[in-house]
Each structure stands twice: as C-alpha cells, then as structure tokens.
mmCIF file of C-alpha atoms in Angstrom:
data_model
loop_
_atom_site.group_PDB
_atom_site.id
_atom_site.type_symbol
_atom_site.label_atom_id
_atom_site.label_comp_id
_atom_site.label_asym_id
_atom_site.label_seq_id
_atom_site.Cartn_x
_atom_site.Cartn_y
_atom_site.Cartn_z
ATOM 1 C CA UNK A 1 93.889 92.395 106.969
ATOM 2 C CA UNK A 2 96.229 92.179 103.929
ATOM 3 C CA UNK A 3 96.655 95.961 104.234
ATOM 4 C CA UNK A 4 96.165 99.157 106.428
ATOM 5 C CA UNK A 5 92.740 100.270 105.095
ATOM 6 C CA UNK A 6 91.184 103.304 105.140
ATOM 7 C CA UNK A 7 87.411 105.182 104.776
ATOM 8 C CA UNK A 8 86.246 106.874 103.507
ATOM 9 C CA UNK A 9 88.214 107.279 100.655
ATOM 10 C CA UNK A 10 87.279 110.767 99.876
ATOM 11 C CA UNK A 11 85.021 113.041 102.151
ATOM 12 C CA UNK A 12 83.207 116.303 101.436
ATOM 13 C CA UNK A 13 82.119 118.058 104.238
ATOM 14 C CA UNK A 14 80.633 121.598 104.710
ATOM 15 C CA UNK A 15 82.665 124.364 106.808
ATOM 16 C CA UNK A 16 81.834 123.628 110.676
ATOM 17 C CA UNK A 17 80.892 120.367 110.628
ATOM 18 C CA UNK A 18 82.615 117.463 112.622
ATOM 19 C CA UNK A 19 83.926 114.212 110.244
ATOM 20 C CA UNK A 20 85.055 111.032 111.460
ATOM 21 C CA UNK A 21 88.272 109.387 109.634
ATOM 22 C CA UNK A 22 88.800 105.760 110.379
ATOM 23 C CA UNK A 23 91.952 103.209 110.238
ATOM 24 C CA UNK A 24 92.135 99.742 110.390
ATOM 25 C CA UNK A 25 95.586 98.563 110.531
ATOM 26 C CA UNK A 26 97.533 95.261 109.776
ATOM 27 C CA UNK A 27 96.482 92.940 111.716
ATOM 28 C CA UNK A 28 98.981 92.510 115.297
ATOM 29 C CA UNK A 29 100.552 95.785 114.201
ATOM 30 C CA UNK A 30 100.961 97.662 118.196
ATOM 31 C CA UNK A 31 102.082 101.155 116.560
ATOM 32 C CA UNK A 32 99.690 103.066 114.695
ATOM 33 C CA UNK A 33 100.276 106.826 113.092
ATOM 34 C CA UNK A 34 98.106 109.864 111.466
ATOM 35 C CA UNK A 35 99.473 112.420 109.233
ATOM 36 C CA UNK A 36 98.059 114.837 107.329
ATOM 37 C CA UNK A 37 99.150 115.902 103.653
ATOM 38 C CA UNK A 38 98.645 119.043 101.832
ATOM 39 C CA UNK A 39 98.621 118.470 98.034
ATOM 40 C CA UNK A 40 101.768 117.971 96.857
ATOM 41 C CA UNK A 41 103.353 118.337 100.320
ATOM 42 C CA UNK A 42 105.415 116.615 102.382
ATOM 43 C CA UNK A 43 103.692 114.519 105.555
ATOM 44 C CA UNK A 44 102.932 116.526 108.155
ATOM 45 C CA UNK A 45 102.464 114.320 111.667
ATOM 46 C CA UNK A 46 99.286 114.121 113.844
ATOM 47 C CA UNK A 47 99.738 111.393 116.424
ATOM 48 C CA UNK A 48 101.137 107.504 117.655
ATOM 49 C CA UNK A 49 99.515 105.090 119.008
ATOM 50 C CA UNK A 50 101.244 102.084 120.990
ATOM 51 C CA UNK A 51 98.757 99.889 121.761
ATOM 52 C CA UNK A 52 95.703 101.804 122.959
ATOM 53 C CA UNK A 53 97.630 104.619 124.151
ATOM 54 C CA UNK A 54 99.014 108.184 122.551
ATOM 55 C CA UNK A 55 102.562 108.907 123.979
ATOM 56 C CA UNK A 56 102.928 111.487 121.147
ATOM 57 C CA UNK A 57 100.153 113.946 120.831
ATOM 58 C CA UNK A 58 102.206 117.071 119.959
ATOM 59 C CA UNK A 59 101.567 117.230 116.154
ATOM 60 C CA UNK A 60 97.630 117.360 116.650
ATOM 61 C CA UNK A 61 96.960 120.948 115.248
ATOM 62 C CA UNK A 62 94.185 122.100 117.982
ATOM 63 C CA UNK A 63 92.166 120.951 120.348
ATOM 64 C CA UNK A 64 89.109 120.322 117.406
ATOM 65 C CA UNK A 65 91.747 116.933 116.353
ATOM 66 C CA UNK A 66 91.279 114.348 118.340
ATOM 67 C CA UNK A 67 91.890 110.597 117.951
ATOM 68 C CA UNK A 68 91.617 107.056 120.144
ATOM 69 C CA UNK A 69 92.071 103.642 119.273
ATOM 70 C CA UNK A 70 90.405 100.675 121.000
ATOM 71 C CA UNK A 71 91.242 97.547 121.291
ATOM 72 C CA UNK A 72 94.704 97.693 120.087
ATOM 73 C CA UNK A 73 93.266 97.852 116.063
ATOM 74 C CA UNK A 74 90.877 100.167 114.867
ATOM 75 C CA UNK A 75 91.352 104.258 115.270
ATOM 76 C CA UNK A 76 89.115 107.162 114.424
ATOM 77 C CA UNK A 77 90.562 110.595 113.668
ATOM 78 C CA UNK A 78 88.194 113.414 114.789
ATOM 79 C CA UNK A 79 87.860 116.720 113.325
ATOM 80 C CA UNK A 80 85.365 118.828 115.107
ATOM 81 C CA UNK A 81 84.379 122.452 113.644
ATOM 82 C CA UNK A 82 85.917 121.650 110.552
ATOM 83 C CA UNK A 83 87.608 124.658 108.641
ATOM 84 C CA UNK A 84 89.032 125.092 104.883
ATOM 85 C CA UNK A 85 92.420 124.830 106.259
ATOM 86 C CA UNK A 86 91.930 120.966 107.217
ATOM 87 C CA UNK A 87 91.548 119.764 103.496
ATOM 88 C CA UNK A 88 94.274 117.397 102.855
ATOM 89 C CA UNK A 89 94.658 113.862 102.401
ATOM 90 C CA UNK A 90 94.670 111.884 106.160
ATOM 91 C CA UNK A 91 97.301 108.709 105.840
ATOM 92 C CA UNK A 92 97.324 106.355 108.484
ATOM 93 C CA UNK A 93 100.219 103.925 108.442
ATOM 94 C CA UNK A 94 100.703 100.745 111.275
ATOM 95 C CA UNK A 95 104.091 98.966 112.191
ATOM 96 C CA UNK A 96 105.338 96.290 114.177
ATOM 97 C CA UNK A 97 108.911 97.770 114.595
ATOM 98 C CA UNK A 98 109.589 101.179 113.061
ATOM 99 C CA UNK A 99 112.828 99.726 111.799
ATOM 100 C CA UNK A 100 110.470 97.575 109.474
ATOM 101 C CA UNK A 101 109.201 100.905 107.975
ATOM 102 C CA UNK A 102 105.691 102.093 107.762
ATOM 103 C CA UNK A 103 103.448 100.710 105.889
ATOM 104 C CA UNK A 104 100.539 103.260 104.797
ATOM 105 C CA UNK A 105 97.226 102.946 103.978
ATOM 106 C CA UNK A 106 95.462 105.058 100.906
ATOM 107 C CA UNK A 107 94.064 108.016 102.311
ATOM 108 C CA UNK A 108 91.473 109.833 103.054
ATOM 109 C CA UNK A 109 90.642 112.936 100.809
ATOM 110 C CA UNK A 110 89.059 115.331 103.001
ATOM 111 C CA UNK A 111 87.562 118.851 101.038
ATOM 112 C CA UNK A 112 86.000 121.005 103.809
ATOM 113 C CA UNK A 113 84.054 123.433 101.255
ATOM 114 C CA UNK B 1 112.144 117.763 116.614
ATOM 115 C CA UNK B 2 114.732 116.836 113.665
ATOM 116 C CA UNK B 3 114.543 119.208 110.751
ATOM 117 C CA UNK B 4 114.857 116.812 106.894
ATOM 118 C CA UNK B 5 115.170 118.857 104.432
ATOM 119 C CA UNK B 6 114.891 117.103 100.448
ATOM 120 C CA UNK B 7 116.068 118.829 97.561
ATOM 121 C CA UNK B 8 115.245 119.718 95.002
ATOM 122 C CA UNK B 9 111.884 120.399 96.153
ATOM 123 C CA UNK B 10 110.016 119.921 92.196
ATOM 124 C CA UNK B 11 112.386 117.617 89.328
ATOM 125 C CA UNK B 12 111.386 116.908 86.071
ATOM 126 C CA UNK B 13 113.437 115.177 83.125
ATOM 127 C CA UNK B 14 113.398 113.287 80.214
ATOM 128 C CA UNK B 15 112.749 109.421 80.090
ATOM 129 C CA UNK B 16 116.389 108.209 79.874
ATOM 130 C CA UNK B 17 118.390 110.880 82.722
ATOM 131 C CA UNK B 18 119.792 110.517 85.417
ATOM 132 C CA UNK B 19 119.238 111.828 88.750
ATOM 133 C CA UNK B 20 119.548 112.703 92.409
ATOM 134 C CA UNK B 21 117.859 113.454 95.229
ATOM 135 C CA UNK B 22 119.141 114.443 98.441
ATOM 136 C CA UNK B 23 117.922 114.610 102.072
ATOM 137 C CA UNK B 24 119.575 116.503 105.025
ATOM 138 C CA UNK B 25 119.127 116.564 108.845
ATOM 139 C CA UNK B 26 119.811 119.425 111.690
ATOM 140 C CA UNK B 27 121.311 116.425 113.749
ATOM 141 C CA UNK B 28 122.585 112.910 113.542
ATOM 142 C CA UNK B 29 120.787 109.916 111.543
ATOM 143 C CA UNK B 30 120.054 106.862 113.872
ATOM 144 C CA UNK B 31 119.197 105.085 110.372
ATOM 145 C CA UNK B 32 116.963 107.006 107.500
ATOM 146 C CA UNK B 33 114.217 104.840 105.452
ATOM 147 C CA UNK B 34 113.520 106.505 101.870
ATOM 148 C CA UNK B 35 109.756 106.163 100.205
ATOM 149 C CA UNK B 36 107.959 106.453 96.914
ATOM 150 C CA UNK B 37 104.714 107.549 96.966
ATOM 151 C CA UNK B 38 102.657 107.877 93.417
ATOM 152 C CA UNK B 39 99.625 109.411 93.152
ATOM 153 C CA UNK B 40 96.222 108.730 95.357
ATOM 154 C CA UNK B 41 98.614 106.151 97.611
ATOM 155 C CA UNK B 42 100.524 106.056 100.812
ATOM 156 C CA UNK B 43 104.206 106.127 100.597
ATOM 157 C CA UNK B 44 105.764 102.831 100.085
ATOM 158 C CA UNK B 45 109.113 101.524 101.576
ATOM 159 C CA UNK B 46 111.740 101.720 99.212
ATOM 160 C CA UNK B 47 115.415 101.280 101.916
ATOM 161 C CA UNK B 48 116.155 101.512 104.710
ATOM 162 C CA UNK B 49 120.038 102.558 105.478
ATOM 163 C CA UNK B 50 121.534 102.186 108.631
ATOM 164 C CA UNK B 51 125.575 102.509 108.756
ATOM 165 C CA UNK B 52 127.348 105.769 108.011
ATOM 166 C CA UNK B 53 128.894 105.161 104.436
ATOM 167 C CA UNK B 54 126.595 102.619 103.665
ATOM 168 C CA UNK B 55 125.604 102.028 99.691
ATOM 169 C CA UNK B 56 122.133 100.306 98.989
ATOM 170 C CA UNK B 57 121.045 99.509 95.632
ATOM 171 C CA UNK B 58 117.492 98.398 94.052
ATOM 172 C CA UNK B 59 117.295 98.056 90.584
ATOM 173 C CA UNK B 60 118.251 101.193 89.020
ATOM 174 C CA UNK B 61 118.074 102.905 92.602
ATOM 175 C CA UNK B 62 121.282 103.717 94.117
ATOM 176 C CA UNK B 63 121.038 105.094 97.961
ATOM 177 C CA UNK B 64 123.562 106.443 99.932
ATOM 178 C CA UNK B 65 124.009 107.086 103.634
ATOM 179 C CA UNK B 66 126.872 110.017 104.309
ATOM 180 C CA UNK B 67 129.460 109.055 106.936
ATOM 181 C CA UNK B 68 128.418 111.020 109.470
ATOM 182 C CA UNK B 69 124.740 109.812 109.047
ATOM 183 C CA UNK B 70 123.177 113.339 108.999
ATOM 184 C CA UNK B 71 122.884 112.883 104.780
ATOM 185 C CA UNK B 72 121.779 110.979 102.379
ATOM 186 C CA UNK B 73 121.314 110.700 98.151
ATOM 187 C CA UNK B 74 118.940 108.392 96.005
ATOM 188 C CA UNK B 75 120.281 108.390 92.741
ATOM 189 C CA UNK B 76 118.388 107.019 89.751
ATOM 190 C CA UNK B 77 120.115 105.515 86.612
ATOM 191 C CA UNK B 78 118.237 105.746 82.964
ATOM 192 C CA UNK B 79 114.867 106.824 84.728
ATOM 193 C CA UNK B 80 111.782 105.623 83.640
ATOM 194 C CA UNK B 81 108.320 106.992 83.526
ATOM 195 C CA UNK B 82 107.076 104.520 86.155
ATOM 196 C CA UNK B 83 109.374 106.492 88.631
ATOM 197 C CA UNK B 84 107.420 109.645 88.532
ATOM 198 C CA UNK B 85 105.724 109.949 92.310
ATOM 199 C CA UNK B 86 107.024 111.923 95.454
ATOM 200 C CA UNK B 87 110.161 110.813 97.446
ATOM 201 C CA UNK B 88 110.520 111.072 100.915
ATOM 202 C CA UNK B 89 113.192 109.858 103.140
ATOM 203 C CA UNK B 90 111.824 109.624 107.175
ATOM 204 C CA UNK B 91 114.295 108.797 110.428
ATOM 205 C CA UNK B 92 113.082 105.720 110.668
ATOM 206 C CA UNK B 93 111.720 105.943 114.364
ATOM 207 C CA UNK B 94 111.154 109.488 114.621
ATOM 208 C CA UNK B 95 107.761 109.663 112.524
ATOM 209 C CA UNK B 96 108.642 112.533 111.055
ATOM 210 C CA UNK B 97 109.211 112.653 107.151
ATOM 211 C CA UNK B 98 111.068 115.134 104.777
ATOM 212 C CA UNK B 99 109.761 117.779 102.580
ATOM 213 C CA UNK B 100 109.998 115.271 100.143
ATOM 214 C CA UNK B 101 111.019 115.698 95.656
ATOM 215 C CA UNK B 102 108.809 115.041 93.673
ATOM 216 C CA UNK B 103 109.695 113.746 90.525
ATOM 217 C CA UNK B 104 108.270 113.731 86.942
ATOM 218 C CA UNK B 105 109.787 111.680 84.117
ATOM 219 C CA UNK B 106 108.427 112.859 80.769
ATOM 220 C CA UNK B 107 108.150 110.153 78.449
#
C-alpha cells in the first residue's frame, strides 16, 4: 500500500481481556517495528521484525505482549490479560533501510477501562 | 541501550519566535534522524544528519549535528502555528527515540 496502515484505529476494551492490534506495512518493506506511546510521551519500543523473524524482543513489557508477522507483511500485536496500564497509542512503522527513516502508520488508541 | 534525552521537555511561544530544541546522547551518534509528529499521527521524517558538524536546513528548520556526534539542535526561525506537534530526534538504526519537546505555537 501507499502507507503503513493500521486497525483499529481506536479500541476499547474491558480490564482482562485479550485485543489484537494489526499492521500492514509498505509494501517490500523487510523491517517492521511496534512502539507504544503514553499520551504526550515519548515512544517507548516493543519489538523488530526482519522479515518474519524478531531479533529484538527486549522492549516487550511481559510475557502477556506478544507479536508475529507472516509472510514478510502483515503483523499482529497481542495483548493478553489486558490491564489499565497498557492504554496508549500502538504505532507501527516499516522501513527498507533504517537510514531511510521510519515511516509510521496512525495508531492504534487502545483504552483498557 | 543509548539514553536521548530532548529538552525542553513542554515549549510554548508566540506565533512569530524563535526557537530551539535540543537532543543529547550517553554515547556517540552513528547519524540521528529528527521527527514531527502532530496530533492523532505517527511521527514523520523531518532530517536525517549524519557528519559531526553537519548543518541541515528545511524551510525555516535549521538542524545541527555537534562535532562529536553525541548532540544535536533544531532551531526554528519566525515559527508558525502549523509547527505545533511533538519533536523527536531517534539514532537512526537503534529504534529507540528521545523523550521528545513538544511544542505549541499560540497564534
């Protein structure tokens, strides 16, 4: 596509639950990220992708974030047991050589009530 | 991990000042990419600065790169309303952003 989109746009979810946050990058991009950004905050990293696989796990928070991508495109951020703590916006952003910069998509609003 | 640190954290200032910005590592910069972000979007690539010394302008955007490449400064002539958002400047293959300024120009 044009541009890295992103869904849902905003997502409302009660305490405990598990929500799915999905990517879809530029198309032929390899590197794909996840951060995480508290309002009015700075980005906070999750996790890379290269390709299908995650060389660089270590800013996941806990073990209830998890994420995979398939087919070197699409990726789905998992949030399992959801707490009030995990409300931020989710921004994925894809590249095709970091020194290119990173282009982001719009977000995900995630409230966790 | 490399610590960037922005300051000042919060600016705001009439339509018509000028300004800067600054962004500060722990260690050295390979090369340091600076982004606006406004509100509801992803950041956006503004630079990207990659020699020690180095002076990059865009518009009324003036970036500079320190000479030892562990600083850098976005200055902003006459600014605008249209250049309120959240800047953040990122090592440009180390994923990780600074704390970021955000800015609000009152009209």
């Amino acid at each position: 596509g044009a541009g890295v989109s992103q869904s849902p746009s905003n997502k409302v979810t009660e305490k405990g639950k598990d929500v799915e946050l999905r990517c879809d990058p530029i198309s032929g991009h390899t590197a794909l990220y996840w951060y995480r950004q508290s309002l009015g905050q700075g980005l906070e990293f999750l996790i890379y992708f290269q390709g299908n696989s995650a060389p660089d796990k270590s800013g996941l928070p806990s073990d209830r974030f998890s994420a995979e991508r398939t087919g070197g495109s699409v990726s789905t951020l998992t949030i399992q047991r959801t707490q009030q703590e995990d409300s931020a916006v989710y921004l994925c952003a894809s590249s095709l050589d970091p020194a290119y910069g990173y282009t982001f998509g719009s977000g995900t609003r995630l409230t966790v009530v | 991990t490399q610590l960037l640190e922005q300051s000042p954290q919060f600016l705001s200032i009439q339509e018509g000042e000028n300004l800067t910005v600054y962004c500060n590592s722990s260690s050295v910069f390979s090369s340091l990419q600076w982004y606006r972000q406004e509100p509801g979007e992803g950041p956006v690539l503004l630079v990207t600065v990659v020699t020690g010394g180095e002076v990059k302008k865009l518009k009324r955007l003036t970036f500079q790169f320190g000479d030892a490449r562990k600083d850098s400064s976005l200055h902003i002539t006459a600014a605008q309303p249209g250049d309120t958002g959240l800047y953040l400047c990122a090592e440009k293959s180390e994923f990780y952003f600074g704390t970021g300024t955000s800015l609000t120009v009152i009209p």
